[in-house]
Coordinates of C-alpha atoms and ligand atoms in Angstrom, one line a residue:
M1 CA 116.1 82.5 96.5
T2 CA 116.8 79.2 94.8
T3 CA 113.8 78.2 92.6
I4 CA 113.1 74.5 93.1
T5 CA 110.2 72.9 91.3
S6 CA 110.4 69.3 92.4
F7 CA 110.1 68.3 96.0
T8 CA 113.4 68.7 97.9
P9 CA 113.7 68.3 101.6
L10 CA 114.8 71.3 103.5
T11 CA 117.8 71.3 105.8
A12 CA 118.7 73.9 108.5
E13 CA 121.4 75.1 106.1
T14 CA 119.3 75.4 102.9
L15 CA 116.2 76.8 104.5
P16 CA 117.2 80.5 104.5
Q17 CA 118.3 80.4 100.9
R18 CA 115.2 78.5 99.8
L19 CA 112.6 80.5 101.8
G20 CA 114.4 83.8 101.9
S21 CA 111.8 85.4 99.6
T22 CA 108.7 83.7 100.9
A23 CA 106.5 86.6 101.9
G24 CA 104.6 84.6 104.5
L25 CA 107.8 83.9 106.3
V26 CA 109.8 87.1 105.7
G27 CA 106.8 89.2 106.9
L28 CA 106.8 87.3 110.1
I29 CA 110.5 87.1 111.0
G30 CA 112.4 89.7 109.0
A31 CA 113.9 90.0 105.5
D32 CA 117.5 89.4 106.3
A33 CA 117.7 85.7 105.7
A34 CA 121.4 85.6 106.3
Q35 CA 120.6 86.4 110.0
W36 CA 118.0 83.7 110.4
K37 CA 118.8 81.0 113.0
V38 CA 117.3 77.6 112.0
R39 CA 117.0 74.5 114.2
E40 CA 115.4 71.2 113.1
V41 CA 113.4 70.1 116.2
G42 CA 111.0 67.4 114.8
D43 CA 110.7 64.5 117.2
G44 CA 107.4 63.2 115.9
N45 CA 107.0 60.1 113.8
L46 CA 106.6 61.6 110.3
N47 CA 107.9 65.1 109.4
L48 CA 110.7 67.7 109.5
V49 CA 110.0 70.6 111.8
F50 CA 112.2 73.7 111.9
I51 CA 112.1 76.7 114.2
V52 CA 113.3 79.7 112.3
E53 CA 114.2 82.9 114.2
G54 CA 114.9 86.2 112.5
A55 CA 115.4 89.8 113.7
E56 CA 111.7 90.4 114.0
G57 CA 110.2 87.2 115.2
S58 CA 110.1 83.4 114.8
A59 CA 108.1 80.8 112.9
I60 CA 107.7 77.1 112.4
V61 CA 108.4 75.5 109.1
K62 CA 106.9 72.0 108.9
Q63 CA 107.7 69.9 105.9
A64 CA 106.5 66.4 105.1
L65 CA 108.9 63.7 103.9
P66 CA 108.1 61.2 101.3
Y67 CA 108.4 58.4 103.9
V68 CA 107.7 57.7 107.6
R69 CA 110.5 59.3 109.5
L70 CA 110.1 56.9 112.4
V71 CA 110.8 53.9 110.2
G72 CA 112.8 55.3 107.2
E73 CA 112.6 55.3 103.4
S74 CA 111.5 51.6 103.4
W75 CA 108.0 53.0 104.3
P76 CA 107.0 55.5 101.7
L77 CA 104.3 58.0 102.6
P78 CA 102.8 60.6 100.2
L79 CA 103.6 64.3 100.6
K80 CA 99.9 65.1 100.2
R81 CA 99.4 64.7 104.0
S82 CA 100.7 68.3 104.2
F83 CA 97.8 69.4 102.0
F84 CA 95.3 67.7 104.3
E85 CA 97.0 69.2 107.4
Y86 CA 96.8 72.7 105.8
H87 CA 93.1 72.3 104.9
A88 CA 92.3 70.8 108.3
L89 CA 94.0 73.7 110.1
T90 CA 92.0 76.2 108.1
R91 CA 88.7 74.5 109.0
Q92 CA 89.6 74.1 112.6
A93 CA 90.6 77.8 112.8
A94 CA 87.2 78.7 111.5
R95 CA 85.2 76.3 113.6
A96 CA 87.1 76.7 116.9
P97 CA 88.9 80.1 116.6
G98 CA 92.1 80.5 118.5
T99 CA 92.7 76.8 119.1
V100 CA 95.3 76.0 116.4
P101 CA 98.5 77.6 115.2
V102 CA 98.0 80.5 112.7
V103 CA 99.1 79.4 109.2
H104 CA 101.1 82.0 107.2
H105 CA 102.1 80.1 104.1
F106 CA 101.5 76.8 102.4
D107 CA 103.5 75.4 99.5
E108 CA 101.9 72.2 98.2
S109 CA 104.7 71.1 95.9
Q110 CA 107.3 71.3 98.7
A111 CA 104.7 69.9 101.2
L112 CA 105.6 72.7 103.6
I113 CA 103.5 74.8 106.0
V114 CA 104.8 78.0 107.6
M115 CA 103.0 78.6 110.9
E116 CA 103.0 80.4 114.2
F117 CA 105.8 79.3 116.6
L118 CA 104.1 78.6 119.9
S119 CA 106.3 79.7 122.7
P120 CA 106.7 79.1 125.7
H121 CA 104.3 76.2 125.0
I122 CA 105.4 72.7 125.5
I123 CA 103.8 69.4 124.4
L124 CA 101.1 68.3 126.8
R125 CA 102.4 64.8 127.1
K126 CA 105.7 66.1 128.4
A127 CA 103.9 68.3 130.9
L128 CA 101.8 65.4 132.2
I129 CA 104.9 63.2 132.6
E130 CA 106.6 66.0 134.6
G131 CA 103.5 66.1 136.8
R132 CA 102.3 69.5 135.9
E133 CA 98.6 70.2 136.7
L134 CA 97.5 72.5 133.9
P135 CA 94.4 74.4 134.9
K136 CA 92.7 74.9 131.5
I137 CA 93.2 71.9 129.4
A138 CA 89.8 70.1 130.1
R139 CA 87.8 73.2 129.2
D140 CA 89.9 74.1 126.1
I141 CA 90.1 70.7 124.6
G142 CA 86.4 69.9 125.4
L143 CA 85.4 73.1 123.6
F144 CA 87.8 72.3 120.7
M145 CA 86.3 68.9 120.2
A146 CA 82.7 69.9 120.5
R147 CA 83.1 72.8 118.1
T148 CA 85.2 71.1 115.4
L149 CA 83.2 67.8 115.5
F150 CA 79.8 69.4 115.6
R151 CA 80.5 72.1 113.0
G152 CA 82.2 69.7 110.6
S153 CA 79.2 67.4 110.5
D154 CA 75.8 67.0 108.8
L155 CA 74.3 68.5 112.0
H156 CA 75.6 71.9 111.0
M157 CA 77.1 72.1 107.5
K158 CA 75.3 72.8 104.3
T159 CA 75.1 69.5 102.5
A160 CA 76.8 70.5 99.3
E161 CA 79.8 72.0 101.2
R162 CA 80.0 69.0 103.4
K163 CA 79.9 66.4 100.6
A164 CA 82.6 68.4 98.7
D165 CA 84.8 68.3 101.8
L166 CA 84.1 64.7 102.4
A167 CA 85.4 64.0 98.8
L168 CA 88.5 66.2 99.4
F169 CA 89.6 64.4 102.6
A170 CA 88.7 61.0 101.3
D171 CA 92.0 61.1 99.5
N172 CA 93.9 61.0 102.7
V173 CA 94.0 57.2 102.2
E174 CA 97.5 56.4 103.3
L175 CA 97.2 58.1 106.7
C176 CA 93.8 56.4 107.3
D177 CA 95.5 53.1 106.4
I178 CA 98.2 53.7 109.1
T179 CA 95.4 54.1 111.7
E180 CA 93.4 51.2 110.3
S181 CA 96.4 48.9 110.6
L182 CA 98.4 50.2 113.5
V183 CA 95.5 51.1 115.8
F184 CA 92.9 48.5 115.0
S185 CA 94.6 45.4 113.8
D186 CA 98.4 45.1 114.4
P187 CA 98.3 44.9 118.2
Y188 CA 96.1 41.7 118.0
F189 CA 98.4 39.5 115.9
D190 CA 102.1 39.1 115.4
A191 CA 102.5 42.1 113.0
P192 CA 106.1 42.8 112.0
M193 CA 106.4 46.3 113.4
N194 CA 104.9 45.5 116.8
R195 CA 106.9 45.8 119.9
H196 CA 106.3 45.5 123.6
T197 CA 108.2 45.4 126.9
T198 CA 109.7 41.9 126.8
P199 CA 109.8 39.4 128.4
Q200 CA 107.7 41.0 131.1
L201 CA 104.5 41.4 128.9
D202 CA 105.0 38.3 126.8
G203 CA 102.2 36.4 128.6
V204 CA 99.9 39.3 128.5
V205 CA 100.5 39.7 124.8
A206 CA 99.7 36.0 124.1
K207 CA 96.5 36.3 126.1
I208 CA 95.4 39.4 124.2
R209 CA 96.0 37.7 120.8
A210 CA 93.8 34.8 122.0
D211 CA 91.1 37.1 123.3
R212 CA 88.2 36.6 120.9
D213 CA 85.9 39.1 122.6
L214 CA 88.5 41.8 122.5
K215 CA 89.4 41.1 118.8
V216 CA 85.8 41.2 117.8
E217 CA 85.3 44.6 119.5
A218 CA 88.5 46.0 117.9
Q219 CA 87.1 45.0 114.5
R220 CA 83.7 46.4 115.3
L221 CA 85.4 49.7 116.1
K222 CA 87.5 49.5 113.0
H223 CA 84.3 49.0 111.0
L224 CA 82.9 52.2 112.6
F225 CA 86.1 54.1 112.0
A226 CA 86.2 53.1 108.3
A227 CA 82.6 53.4 107.5
N228 CA 81.1 56.2 109.5
A229 CA 82.0 59.4 107.8
E230 CA 80.3 61.6 110.4
T231 CA 82.5 64.6 110.7
L232 CA 86.0 66.0 109.9
L233 CA 88.2 64.5 112.6
H234 CA 91.6 65.7 113.8
G235 CA 92.4 62.1 113.4
D236 CA 95.4 61.9 115.8
L237 CA 94.2 63.7 118.9
H238 CA 96.6 62.5 121.6
S239 CA 98.5 64.4 124.2
G240 CA 101.5 64.7 121.8
S241 CA 99.3 66.8 119.4
I242 CA 98.5 69.4 122.0
M243 CA 100.7 72.3 123.1
V244 CA 100.2 74.1 126.4
T245 CA 101.1 76.8 128.9
D246 CA 99.2 77.3 132.1
G247 CA 97.0 79.8 130.3
E248 CA 96.7 78.5 126.8
T249 CA 96.0 75.3 124.9
R250 CA 96.6 74.8 121.1
I251 CA 95.9 71.7 119.0
I252 CA 98.5 70.8 116.4
D253 CA 99.3 68.2 113.7
P254 CA 96.0 67.4 112.1
E255 CA 97.6 65.5 109.1
F256 CA 95.5 62.4 109.8
A257 CA 92.3 64.5 109.3
F258 CA 89.5 62.7 107.5
Y259 CA 85.7 62.2 107.8
G260 CA 85.1 59.6 110.5
P261 CA 83.2 59.0 113.7
M262 CA 83.1 61.8 116.3
A263 CA 83.8 59.3 119.1
F264 CA 87.3 58.6 117.6
D265 CA 88.8 61.9 118.5
V266 CA 87.2 62.0 121.9
G267 CA 88.1 58.4 122.7
M268 CA 91.7 58.8 121.6
L269 CA 92.2 61.9 123.7
L270 CA 90.7 60.4 126.9
A271 CA 92.8 57.2 126.4
N272 CA 95.9 59.3 126.5
F273 CA 94.8 60.9 129.8
W274 CA 94.1 57.4 131.2
M275 CA 97.5 56.2 130.0
A276 CA 99.1 59.3 131.7
Y277 CA 97.3 58.2 134.8
F278 CA 98.5 54.6 134.8
A279 CA 102.1 55.8 134.0
Q280 CA 102.2 58.0 137.1
A281 CA 103.6 55.1 139.3
G282 CA 106.6 55.1 137.0
H283 CA 107.3 58.8 137.6
E284 CA 107.1 58.8 141.4
G285 CA 110.9 59.0 141.9
D286 CA 110.6 62.6 143.0
G287 CA 107.7 62.1 145.3
S288 CA 104.1 61.0 145.4
R289 CA 102.0 61.5 142.3
D290 CA 98.6 61.1 144.1
S291 CA 97.6 64.7 143.4
M292 CA 98.5 64.2 139.7
R293 CA 96.4 61.0 139.6
A294 CA 93.4 62.8 141.0
Y295 CA 94.0 65.7 138.6
L296 CA 94.1 63.4 135.6
L297 CA 90.8 61.7 136.5
K298 CA 89.2 65.0 137.0
V299 CA 90.5 66.3 133.7
I300 CA 88.8 63.3 132.0
V301 CA 85.5 64.1 133.8
D302 CA 85.7 67.8 133.0
T303 CA 86.7 67.3 129.4
W304 CA 83.7 65.1 128.8
A305 CA 81.4 67.5 130.8
T306 CA 82.6 70.5 128.7
F307 CA 82.3 68.5 125.5
R308 CA 78.7 67.5 126.3
A309 CA 77.7 71.0 127.4
E310 CA 79.1 72.7 124.4
F311 CA 77.8 70.0 122.0
S312 CA 74.4 70.4 123.5
E313 CA 74.5 74.1 123.2
L314 CA 75.5 73.9 119.5
W315 CA 72.7 71.3 119.0
R316 CA 70.2 73.9 120.3
T317 CA 71.6 76.9 118.5
E318 CA 73.5 75.7 115.3
R319 CA 71.6 72.6 114.2
D320 CA 71.2 73.9 110.6
G321 CA 72.3 70.8 108.6
I322 CA 70.3 68.0 107.1
L323 CA 70.0 66.0 110.3
Y324 CA 67.3 66.2 113.0
Q325 CA 65.8 69.3 111.3
R326 CA 64.0 71.9 113.4
A327 CA 61.0 71.5 111.1
L328 CA 60.4 68.1 112.8
F329 CA 60.9 69.2 116.3
E330 CA 61.2 72.8 117.6
N331 CA 59.2 74.3 114.8
Q332 CA 56.3 72.1 115.8
G333 CA 56.7 73.1 119.4
D334 CA 58.4 69.7 120.2
V335 CA 61.5 70.9 122.0
L336 CA 61.5 67.7 124.0
G337 CA 61.8 65.7 120.8
A338 CA 65.0 67.5 119.9
E339 CA 66.3 66.9 123.4
Q340 CA 65.5 63.2 123.1
A341 CA 67.4 63.0 119.8
L342 CA 70.3 64.8 121.3
D343 CA 70.3 62.3 124.2
H344 CA 70.5 59.4 121.6
V345 CA 73.4 61.0 119.7
L346 CA 75.4 61.6 122.9
S347 CA 74.7 58.2 124.3
T348 CA 76.0 56.5 121.1
L349 CA 79.0 58.8 121.1
W350 CA 79.7 57.8 124.8
T351 CA 79.6 54.1 124.2
D352 CA 81.8 54.4 121.1
L353 CA 84.4 56.7 122.6
L354 CA 85.0 54.2 125.5
G355 CA 85.6 51.6 122.8
F356 CA 88.0 53.7 120.9
A357 CA 89.8 54.7 124.1
G358 CA 90.3 51.0 125.0
I359 CA 91.7 50.3 121.5
E360 CA 94.1 53.3 121.6
I361 CA 95.5 52.0 124.9
H362 CA 96.3 48.7 123.4
R363 CA 98.1 50.0 120.3
R364 CA 100.3 52.4 122.4
I365 CA 101.6 49.5 124.4
L366 CA 101.7 46.6 121.8
G367 CA 102.0 48.3 118.4
L368 CA 104.6 50.3 116.6
A369 CA 104.0 53.8 118.0
H370 CA 104.4 53.9 121.8
N371 CA 103.9 56.7 124.3
A372 CA 106.6 58.6 126.1
D373 CA 104.4 58.3 129.3
F374 CA 105.4 54.6 129.5
E375 CA 108.6 54.7 127.4
T376 CA 110.3 57.1 129.8
I377 CA 110.0 54.7 132.7
A378 CA 113.5 53.3 132.7
D379 CA 112.9 50.4 135.1
E380 CA 111.4 47.9 132.7
D381 CA 109.7 45.8 135.4
L382 CA 108.0 49.0 136.7
R383 CA 107.1 50.1 133.1
A384 CA 105.6 46.7 132.3
A385 CA 103.6 46.7 135.5
C386 CA 102.1 50.2 134.6
E387 CA 101.5 49.0 131.0
A388 CA 99.8 45.7 132.2
R389 CA 97.4 47.7 134.4
A390 CA 96.6 50.1 131.5
L391 CA 95.9 47.1 129.2
S392 CA 93.6 45.5 131.7
F393 CA 91.7 48.8 132.0
G394 CA 91.7 49.2 128.2
R395 CA 90.1 45.8 127.8
H396 CA 87.3 46.8 130.2
L397 CA 86.7 49.9 128.1
A398 CA 86.6 48.1 124.8
V399 CA 84.7 44.9 125.8
N400 CA 82.3 46.2 128.5
R401 CA 81.6 49.6 127.1
R402 CA 77.9 49.1 126.8
Q403 CA 77.6 48.4 130.5
I404 CA 79.6 51.5 131.6
H405 CA 77.3 54.4 132.5
S406 CA 79.5 57.1 134.0
L407 CA 83.0 58.4 134.3
D408 CA 82.8 58.2 138.0
E409 CA 82.2 54.5 137.7
I410 CA 85.0 53.8 135.2
N411 CA 87.4 56.1 137.0
A412 CA 86.7 54.2 140.2
L413 CA 87.7 51.0 138.4
A414 CA 90.9 52.7 137.0
A415 CA 91.9 53.5 140.6
L416 CA 91.3 50.0 141.8
I417 CA 93.3 48.5 138.9
D418 CA 96.1 51.1 139.5
K419 CA 96.3 50.0 143.2
G420 CA 96.3 46.4 142.2
I421 CA 92.9 45.7 143.9
A422 CA 91.1 44.9 140.7
A423 CA 92.5 43.4 137.5
Ligands
SR1_501 C1 103.8 55.5 111.4 S1 103.0 56.8 112.2 C2 102.7 56.2 113.8 C3 101.8 57.0 114.6 O1 102.3 58.3 114.7 C4 101.3 59.3 114.5 O2 101.4 60.3 115.5 C5 100.0 58.5 114.6 O3 99.5 58.4 115.9 C6 100.4 57.2 114.0 O4 99.6 56.1 114.4
MG502 MG1 101.5 63.9 114.8

């Protein structure tokens, strides 16, 4: 093995030589590094990702780069995001067992994580674009969110442990900054890295930048994101951060992890299901997607129902932190008081998640980082029509969220907008 002390990016050629004595990798795939087959498969915005196959198995080696891969070296980004990803994965594995890839090795100086290669899993976003109706995702993701968000918060954690963790993740500044800028601000002014389907959406974009109510709501939600350190978030929970088979769901890529509002993860996730819904019209070349549309709206309903049920169960059984202590409620025989408090927590979460969902929709169509759901629609007029409908829906979510009381109600509106009956 070559000993390298300062950070050096791996290549498919250098990886066997550099990691040939790494116990966490050798133990997994076999010791004869000369036989390893290595492919770089990273297609995300930030990192290198290698699949390494040896005589005895396979593994993923993920390495951060000192810049944003999507943009290039002109946008430096610290390697420490790999440290936060590693620590987030260990916490998620403890709080929601079986939901994230198993980590076998972490090298902080090389910003690399060796982890389980998930196969035959594919990225959920790709599956939804293909029209695959996966039977387990709503339940699996609903449970993942409830367990990680509840168990990482002051509702459950011991206060000293939680405050130490809060301090640890507070240093993930640059990745928070990406979200603060790209998600909450850039789409609403002429930011240099923005792009949109042009000229088709030019008029819509001008209207959005002049939309005072929408901009105020975007900033109120940014305020919440920046100031409400409620729990350890995944931080980038979209359909590109989830790998699936029909029978299994795993959540990947928590490098944006930090302490923020619970509603952010839930809202971002549901927004990506709604965007998949509005993109279906662009993927109808091979036949009607009506069944897929109905499936996606049901996934949204079922994900939230699972989340609520599990969060409520944890509230009743694992509420051992500093908030809403049992001493004030159950221990005085006031079970209803605890239920009333739960209702308040869930109702705030509901309103906020709708807002975050609306904002996520805007940034995926108007900002730097777009979604394959829309981007793979080759006909630009059709793509723009799908995007315009999603934007109109996203504005309802962000601006009118306090008046929305159920998913049935908002999904009915989504269907009317999708059919061109409402705007
Ligand atoms: C510069 S990074 C752009 C986006 O990619 C990541 O997946 C996050 O969603 C981020 O906002
Ligand atoms: Mg990612």
